[in-house]
CSV table of C-alpha atoms in Angstrom, one decimal:
chain,number,residue,atom,x,y,z
A,28,UNK,CA,209.9,65.2,109.3
A,29,UNK,CA,211.8,67.5,112.2
A,30,UNK,CA,209.0,66.7,114.5
A,31,UNK,CA,209.0,63.1,112.8
A,32,UNK,CA,212.8,62.6,113.8
A,33,UNK,CA,211.9,64.0,117.2
A,34,UNK,CA,209.4,61.6,118.2
A,35,UNK,CA,211.7,58.7,116.8
A,36,UNK,CA,214.5,60.0,118.7
A,37,UNK,CA,212.2,60.4,122.0
A,38,UNK,CA,210.9,56.5,121.4
A,39,UNK,CA,214.7,55.0,121.2
A,40,UNK,CA,215.5,56.6,124.1
A,41,UNK,CA,212.5,55.3,125.9
A,42,UNK,CA,213.8,51.9,124.5
A,43,UNK,CA,216.9,52.2,125.6
A,44,UNK,CA,215.9,52.6,129.4
A,45,UNK,CA,213.6,49.9,129.3
A,46,UNK,CA,216.2,48.0,128.0
A,47,UNK,CA,218.9,49.2,130.3
A,48,UNK,CA,216.2,49.1,133.4
A,49,UNK,CA,215.4,44.9,132.4
A,50,UNK,CA,218.9,44.0,132.1
A,51,UNK,CA,219.6,45.8,135.5
A,52,UNK,CA,216.9,43.8,136.9
A,53,UNK,CA,218.3,40.6,135.9
A,54,UNK,CA,221.6,41.4,137.2
A,55,UNK,CA,220.3,42.1,140.2
A,56,UNK,CA,218.8,39.0,141.0
A,57,UNK,CA,222.4,37.3,140.3
A,58,UNK,CA,224.0,40.0,142.5
A,59,UNK,CA,221.6,38.8,145.4
A,60,UNK,CA,222.0,35.0,145.2
A,61,UNK,CA,225.8,35.1,144.6
A,62,UNK,CA,226.8,37.9,147.5
A,63,UNK,CA,224.1,37.2,150.0
A,64,UNK,CA,226.7,34.5,152.4
A,65,UNK,CA,229.0,36.9,152.2
A,66,UNK,CA,227.1,40.0,153.0
A,67,UNK,CA,226.0,38.6,156.5
A,68,UNK,CA,229.6,37.8,157.6
A,69,UNK,CA,230.5,41.3,156.3
A,70,UNK,CA,227.5,42.8,158.0
A,71,UNK,CA,228.3,40.9,161.3
A,72,UNK,CA,232.0,41.8,161.5
A,73,UNK,CA,231.0,45.3,161.1
A,74,UNK,CA,228.7,45.4,163.7
A,75,UNK,CA,229.9,43.4,166.7
A,76,UNK,CA,233.4,42.5,167.8
A,77,UNK,CA,232.7,38.8,168.9
A,78,UNK,CA,234.1,37.0,165.8
A,79,UNK,CA,237.8,37.2,165.1
A,80,UNK,CA,238.1,36.8,161.6
A,81,UNK,CA,235.5,36.3,158.6
A,82,UNK,CA,236.1,32.9,158.7
A,83,UNK,CA,235.5,32.5,162.3
A,84,UNK,CA,232.5,34.7,161.5
A,85,UNK,CA,231.3,31.9,158.8
A,86,UNK,CA,232.5,29.1,161.0
A,87,UNK,CA,229.9,30.0,164.2
A,88,UNK,CA,227.2,31.2,162.1
A,89,UNK,CA,227.2,27.7,160.3
A,90,UNK,CA,227.5,25.9,163.6
A,91,UNK,CA,225.5,28.0,165.7
A,92,UNK,CA,222.1,29.0,163.4
A,93,UNK,CA,223.0,26.5,160.5
A,94,UNK,CA,223.3,26.7,156.3
A,95,UNK,CA,220.3,28.3,156.0
A,96,UNK,CA,221.4,31.2,158.5
A,97,UNK,CA,223.6,32.7,155.2
A,98,UNK,CA,220.5,33.5,153.6
A,99,UNK,CA,219.0,35.4,156.2
A,100,UNK,CA,217.0,38.3,155.0
A,101,UNK,CA,217.2,37.1,150.9
A,102,UNK,CA,213.8,37.5,150.4
A,103,UNK,CA,213.7,41.5,150.7
A,104,UNK,CA,217.0,42.3,148.9
A,105,UNK,CA,215.9,39.9,146.2
A,106,UNK,CA,212.7,41.7,145.5
A,107,UNK,CA,214.4,45.0,146.5
A,108,UNK,CA,217.9,44.7,144.8
A,109,UNK,CA,217.0,44.1,141.4
A,110,UNK,CA,215.0,46.6,141.6
A,111,UNK,CA,217.7,49.0,142.8
A,112,UNK,CA,220.5,47.4,140.0
A,113,UNK,CA,217.6,48.2,137.4
A,114,UNK,CA,217.3,51.7,138.5
A,115,UNK,CA,221.2,52.1,138.8
A,116,UNK,CA,221.7,51.1,135.0
A,117,UNK,CA,218.6,52.6,134.1
A,118,UNK,CA,219.6,55.6,135.2
A,119,UNK,CA,223.3,55.7,134.1
A,120,UNK,CA,222.0,54.9,130.7
A,121,UNK,CA,219.6,57.3,130.5
A,122,UNK,CA,222.8,60.1,131.8
A,123,UNK,CA,225.3,58.2,129.8
A,124,UNK,CA,223.1,59.5,126.8
A,125,UNK,CA,222.5,63.2,128.2
A,126,UNK,CA,226.4,63.5,128.4
A,127,UNK,CA,226.5,62.4,124.8
A,128,UNK,CA,224.1,64.2,123.3
A,129,UNK,CA,226.1,67.4,125.6
A,130,UNK,CA,229.3,66.7,123.7
A,131,UNK,CA,227.8,66.3,120.5
A,132,UNK,CA,226.8,69.6,120.4
A,133,UNK,CA,229.6,70.6,121.5
A,134,UNK,CA,231.9,68.9,119.2
A,135,UNK,CA,233.2,66.3,121.4
A,136,UNK,CA,233.2,62.7,120.3
A,137,UNK,CA,234.0,60.5,123.3
A,138,UNK,CA,232.5,60.8,127.2
A,139,UNK,CA,235.5,61.8,129.9
A,140,UNK,CA,235.7,59.5,132.6
A,141,UNK,CA,234.4,62.2,134.8
A,142,UNK,CA,231.8,61.8,133.1
A,143,UNK,CA,231.4,58.4,133.3
A,144,UNK,CA,231.7,59.1,137.2
A,145,UNK,CA,229.3,61.7,137.1
A,146,UNK,CA,226.7,59.2,135.4
A,147,UNK,CA,227.2,56.4,138.1
A,148,UNK,CA,227.5,58.6,140.7
A,149,UNK,CA,223.9,59.7,139.5
A,150,UNK,CA,222.9,56.3,139.0
A,151,UNK,CA,223.7,55.9,142.7
A,152,UNK,CA,221.9,58.7,144.3
A,153,UNK,CA,218.7,57.5,142.1
A,154,UNK,CA,218.7,54.2,143.6
A,155,UNK,CA,219.4,55.5,147.6
A,156,UNK,CA,215.7,56.4,147.7
A,157,UNK,CA,214.9,52.6,147.8
A,158,UNK,CA,218.5,51.1,148.8
A,159,UNK,CA,218.8,52.8,152.0
A,160,UNK,CA,215.5,51.3,153.6
A,161,UNK,CA,215.9,48.0,152.0
A,162,UNK,CA,219.3,47.2,153.3
A,163,UNK,CA,218.5,48.7,156.3
A,164,UNK,CA,215.4,45.8,156.8
A,165,UNK,CA,218.1,43.3,155.4
A,166,UNK,CA,221.2,44.4,158.1
A,167,UNK,CA,218.5,44.4,161.0
A,168,UNK,CA,217.3,40.5,159.8
A,169,UNK,CA,220.9,39.4,159.2
A,170,UNK,CA,221.9,40.8,163.0
A,171,UNK,CA,218.9,40.0,165.2
A,172,UNK,CA,219.2,37.1,167.1
A,173,UNK,CA,218.4,33.8,166.6
A,174,UNK,CA,215.7,31.4,167.5
A,175,UNK,CA,213.1,32.7,170.2
A,176,UNK,CA,215.1,35.8,170.5
A,177,UNK,CA,214.0,37.0,167.3
A,178,UNK,CA,213.0,40.6,167.1
A,179,UNK,CA,211.3,40.3,163.7
A,180,UNK,CA,209.3,37.7,161.7
A,181,UNK,CA,210.0,39.0,158.7
A,182,UNK,CA,210.6,41.7,156.2
A,183,UNK,CA,207.0,43.3,156.4
A,184,UNK,CA,207.1,43.0,160.4
A,185,UNK,CA,210.7,44.5,160.5
A,186,UNK,CA,209.4,47.6,158.2
A,187,UNK,CA,206.4,47.9,160.7
A,188,UNK,CA,208.3,47.8,163.6
A,189,UNK,CA,211.3,50.0,162.4
A,190,UNK,CA,208.5,52.9,161.2
A,191,UNK,CA,207.3,52.7,165.0
A,192,UNK,CA,210.4,54.0,165.9
A,193,UNK,CA,210.7,58.2,164.9
A,194,UNK,CA,208.5,57.6,161.7
A,195,UNK,CA,209.3,56.6,158.5
A,196,UNK,CA,211.9,59.1,158.1
A,197,UNK,CA,213.5,58.7,161.8
A,198,UNK,CA,213.0,55.0,162.1
A,199,UNK,CA,212.8,53.2,158.2
A,200,UNK,CA,215.2,55.8,156.7
A,201,UNK,CA,218.0,55.9,159.7
A,202,UNK,CA,221.5,56.4,157.9
A,203,UNK,CA,220.3,57.7,154.8
A,204,UNK,CA,222.5,60.9,154.6
A,205,UNK,CA,225.5,58.4,154.4
A,206,UNK,CA,223.6,56.0,152.5
A,207,UNK,CA,223.8,58.9,149.8
A,208,UNK,CA,227.1,59.6,150.1
A,209,UNK,CA,228.4,55.9,150.0
A,210,UNK,CA,226.1,55.7,146.8
A,211,UNK,CA,227.6,58.6,144.7
A,212,UNK,CA,231.2,57.3,145.4
A,213,UNK,CA,230.5,53.8,145.1
A,214,UNK,CA,228.4,53.9,141.6
A,215,UNK,CA,230.4,56.3,140.4
A,216,UNK,CA,233.7,54.3,141.2
A,217,UNK,CA,231.7,51.2,139.8
A,218,UNK,CA,230.9,52.2,136.4
A,219,UNK,CA,233.9,54.5,135.9
A,220,UNK,CA,236.2,52.0,136.3
A,221,UNK,CA,234.2,49.4,134.1
A,222,UNK,CA,233.7,51.6,131.5
A,223,UNK,CA,237.4,52.5,131.4
A,224,UNK,CA,238.6,48.7,131.5
A,225,UNK,CA,235.9,47.5,128.5
A,226,UNK,CA,237.1,50.8,126.4
A,227,UNK,CA,240.5,50.1,126.8
A,228,UNK,CA,240.3,46.7,125.9
A,229,UNK,CA,238.2,47.5,122.6
A,230,UNK,CA,240.8,49.9,121.8
A,231,UNK,CA,243.9,47.7,122.7
A,232,UNK,CA,242.7,45.1,120.4
A,233,UNK,CA,240.8,47.1,117.9
A,234,UNK,CA,237.5,45.5,118.1
A,235,UNK,CA,234.1,46.9,118.7
A,236,UNK,CA,232.5,46.8,122.4
A,237,UNK,CA,230.4,44.2,121.7
A,238,UNK,CA,232.8,41.9,120.7
A,239,UNK,CA,234.5,41.9,124.0
A,240,UNK,CA,235.1,38.0,125.3
A,241,UNK,CA,232.2,37.1,127.8
A,242,UNK,CA,234.4,36.1,130.3
A,243,UNK,CA,236.6,39.2,129.9
A,244,UNK,CA,233.2,41.3,130.7
A,245,UNK,CA,232.6,39.2,133.6
A,246,UNK,CA,236.7,39.7,134.8
A,247,UNK,CA,236.1,43.7,134.3
A,248,UNK,CA,233.3,43.5,136.4
A,249,UNK,CA,235.0,41.9,139.3
A,250,UNK,CA,237.5,44.3,139.2
A,251,UNK,CA,235.2,47.5,139.4
A,252,UNK,CA,233.5,45.9,142.4
A,253,UNK,CA,236.7,46.0,143.8
A,254,UNK,CA,236.9,49.6,142.8
A,255,UNK,CA,233.8,50.1,144.3
A,256,UNK,CA,234.1,49.3,147.7
A,257,UNK,CA,237.9,50.2,148.4
A,258,UNK,CA,236.5,53.7,147.3
A,259,UNK,CA,233.7,53.7,149.8
A,260,UNK,CA,234.0,51.3,152.1
A,261,UNK,CA,234.2,53.7,155.3
A,262,UNK,CA,230.8,55.4,154.5
A,263,UNK,CA,229.4,51.2,154.1
A,264,UNK,CA,230.9,51.0,158.0
A,265,UNK,CA,229.3,53.8,159.2
A,266,UNK,CA,225.9,53.2,157.4
A,267,UNK,CA,225.9,49.7,159.1
A,268,UNK,CA,226.6,51.2,162.7
A,269,UNK,CA,223.7,53.6,162.2
A,270,UNK,CA,221.2,50.8,160.7
A,271,UNK,CA,221.8,48.5,163.6
A,272,UNK,CA,222.1,50.6,166.4
A,273,UNK,CA,219.3,51.0,169.2
A,274,UNK,CA,216.0,53.5,169.2
A,275,UNK,CA,215.3,55.6,172.2
A,276,UNK,CA,217.4,55.4,175.4
A,277,UNK,CA,219.1,52.3,173.8
A,278,UNK,CA,220.5,54.6,170.8
A,279,UNK,CA,224.5,55.1,170.8
A,280,UNK,CA,224.9,57.4,167.4
A,281,UNK,CA,223.1,60.2,167.5
A,282,UNK,CA,224.1,61.4,164.0
A,283,UNK,CA,226.2,60.3,161.0
A,284,UNK,CA,228.7,62.6,162.3
A,285,UNK,CA,228.7,61.6,165.7
A,286,UNK,CA,229.1,58.0,164.4
A,287,UNK,CA,232.0,58.7,162.8
A,288,UNK,CA,233.7,60.7,165.6
A,289,UNK,CA,233.0,57.3,167.7
A,290,UNK,CA,233.9,55.2,165.4
A,291,UNK,CA,237.2,57.0,165.6
A,292,UNK,CA,237.9,57.7,169.2
A,293,UNK,CA,237.1,54.4,169.7
A,294,UNK,CA,238.8,52.2,166.7
A,295,UNK,CA,241.0,54.7,165.1
A,296,UNK,CA,241.5,54.5,161.4
A,297,UNK,CA,240.9,50.5,161.2
A,298,UNK,CA,237.4,50.9,162.5
A,299,UNK,CA,236.5,52.5,159.0
A,300,UNK,CA,238.0,49.1,157.2
A,301,UNK,CA,236.6,46.4,159.7
A,302,UNK,CA,235.1,43.4,157.4
A,303,UNK,CA,237.0,44.6,154.2
A,304,UNK,CA,238.3,41.1,153.5
A,305,UNK,CA,235.1,39.2,153.4
A,306,UNK,CA,233.5,42.5,151.1
A,307,UNK,CA,236.4,42.2,148.5
A,308,UNK,CA,236.0,38.8,148.7
A,309,UNK,CA,232.5,38.8,147.8
A,310,UNK,CA,232.5,42.1,145.2
A,311,UNK,CA,235.0,39.7,142.5
A,312,UNK,CA,232.2,37.6,141.8
A,313,UNK,CA,229.2,39.6,142.4
A,314,UNK,CA,230.4,42.2,140.5
A,315,UNK,CA,231.5,39.9,138.0
A,316,UNK,CA,228.4,38.4,137.4
A,317,UNK,CA,226.2,41.7,137.9
A,318,UNK,CA,227.9,43.6,134.5
A,319,UNK,CA,228.5,39.5,132.6
A,320,UNK,CA,224.5,39.3,133.0
A,321,UNK,CA,223.3,42.5,132.5
A,322,UNK,CA,226.0,43.2,129.6
A,323,UNK,CA,225.1,39.5,127.7
A,324,UNK,CA,221.1,40.7,128.5
A,325,UNK,CA,221.8,43.8,126.6
A,326,UNK,CA,223.4,41.9,123.6
A,327,UNK,CA,220.9,39.6,123.5
A,328,UNK,CA,217.8,41.9,123.6
A,329,UNK,CA,219.5,45.1,121.3
C-alpha cells in the first residue's frame, strides 16, 4: 500500500510539473508578443547615448527602420522565451512543492514568503542556462546596424558568429555570471510578490485562490512585473552592456566587475537605471499577460 501511494504521489508530481511547464510555455509566447517592441527600445537606451528619451528612441526606430524593426530578433525569443517561461513555472512549482512537503514534515501549514522568494530564485537560476544565450542573440540582433550594414543574417548566423569568438562560453555565453545574479533576484521578487498579492486577496475576500477574478490576476501579475525590474534592473544594464560589447581589440569590458566599475565612473548611479521608464511601462502589460495566461491555462487543465 505504501509503495502504491508513493507511486501515485510520484505520478501526481510529474503531472503537476507537466502542467506547470505547459502553462508556462503559453505564458511565454504571450510575453514575447506583448513585450518585444518595448524591449528593443530598452536595449537601445541601455547600450547607446544617441537617444534623449524612450519616445525619441521609438520615434527614431520607426522613422529610420520602419515598424517591423520593433520585432527585430523576435523568432529567437518566441521559441526561446516560451521555453524559458516554461522552465520558470516548472521549476517554481517543483520548488514550491518541495517546501510544502518540508513544511508538512515540520508541522507547518503555509509557505513563508522567504520560501516563495527562494523558489522563484531557483526558477530563475534553472532558466538562466538558456535565457543567457537567447537574450544575447536577441540583443545582438536588436542593436545591429540597419540595411547593408547588418552583421547577422538571422539567429542561427548570430549564434555561429558569436561562438566563433572565444568559443561558446566566452562568446555565446558572455555575461552569464551577471545573468545568473539577475535571474535569481528578478524571479525571486516576481514570484514572491505575485503570490503575496494573490494570497492576500483570497484571504481578504474569504475565497479560494482559484476564485480570484481574472482581471485581478492580471493586475497582480502586472504589479509583480514592476517588482521584478525594480529589484534587478542594475544587473540587467550590465548584462546588456556586456552582450553588446565588441570582441578582441574592440572589447571594452574585460569582466562583469570591470563593467560595473566603468559604468559607475562614467555615469554614476544614473548609469545603472538607464532605460528604466520604458522597461516599467513594458513590464506591466507583459507580466500581466504572462500571469493571466498561465493562471487561466492552469485552471483550464486542472
